[in-house]
């Protein structure tokens, strides 16, 4: 037994012998012992919030501290006089009238609380404080003010015409930044970047020409402040979600995706809401690394509960939209989910273009034998349909109808021919890799890729041909749309290079519908 256990036992014996039925207890013991009681015996000890009088102004320390109390024989918690305990870490201090709350202000939890409170107030008042001088000067009728989307942040934007030399300097600085840091050109249109720049300009108007390093925070500061803003927005969302769930106008859309490079899976949740004014909004609610052992329904449900717990979302009062993957269907079967039509449309297109139809032949022996490579592919497809299917791959599953013989002759010709053996199988080509596609399809893709005429087609039709890939969502529809828009230009380019195209343009209209 260590010293802390001995202190705990000794103090517990003293308190048990001196228990009273009054509203408070005054016993001579150490603050450290009370901290141990609060940690180790929560059934008999707790911290009560300070009882406040409406007409009296209290210190901020009582938002972090409370009064320790112990249950008596009647089951009533009695306050221990002369002490104050932290609501988070149970650290207990002696409270004296001559010192007041000064000793409590040095506690680490209180300092952290005051820092977060200060940052929260600065976050709310930052915009109005930064633009005070601009708003004051706006009373002049000679000034032209332009209201743009940034005005929703409280910014009054003054329209100023820069000289050509000044504009060129801004352009040069922007190009140097993008090229040196390898940033996409589209980042200059980002509303967040423009918002930050506008804030810095407002501060410059207030304080003059100041060093940018004294304004822009570093990586560590931004990371730490993002946690504070996350907590603030999460609390706001919780209150909004509570109202939306009462009218069942909150919809969540979960999805699983995998990063094959890092061999990691992630659970993403998109949120759609409709408020009392029938205003629709959609945003990404959460993105968590999927840490469950597999992607079975019960494990997905567990991951969903963990992800939705910070927002107090009850699935019973929430609309759920998901794909038709067997794991998602089983996971949300009790919540009457809506199934995503985008997956269905995508799979309809894939079935139309990548599904070989079963051909009839008089040669009965041809239907009995298949090549070894095809056998492996078909077996993989048959065995891949389980409760861990990914969201889009398991949607609208197709079961091949052919029966594979367990025994086959040893003199099978395994050479690559264009016989109809593979076409006899109703294989789900949605799950095939490029190397497992039929020979005709592979040759068609190879010819398109080797032609190297995409740049010429793009210069003529202003549209480049997009190739369908299994790792890009809805890439097949995009591929068909690009070919439909550039069909005439593609045909002219192929004819120019003495090539032919055998595609009916009417067959491409389904991709652009």
PDB file of C-alpha atoms in Angstrom, residues 118 243-244 281 302 365 454 498:
ATOM      1  CA  UNK A 118     -10.541  34.979 -25.089  1.00  0.00           C
ATOM      2  CA  UNK A 243     -33.883  21.068 -34.125  1.00  0.00           C
ATOM      3  CA  UNK A 244     -33.500  19.397 -37.516  1.00  0.00           C
ATOM      4  CA  UNK A 281     -27.312  23.108 -47.461  1.00  0.00           C
ATOM      5  CA  UNK A 302     -19.773   0.743 -34.661  1.00  0.00           C
ATOM      6  CA  UNK A 365     -18.422 -28.605 -76.644  1.00  0.00           C
ATOM      7  CA  UNK A 454      -6.066  13.405 -78.474  1.00  0.00           C
ATOM      8  CA  UNK A 498      -6.356   6.820 -92.617  1.00  0.00           C
TER       9      UNK A 498
END
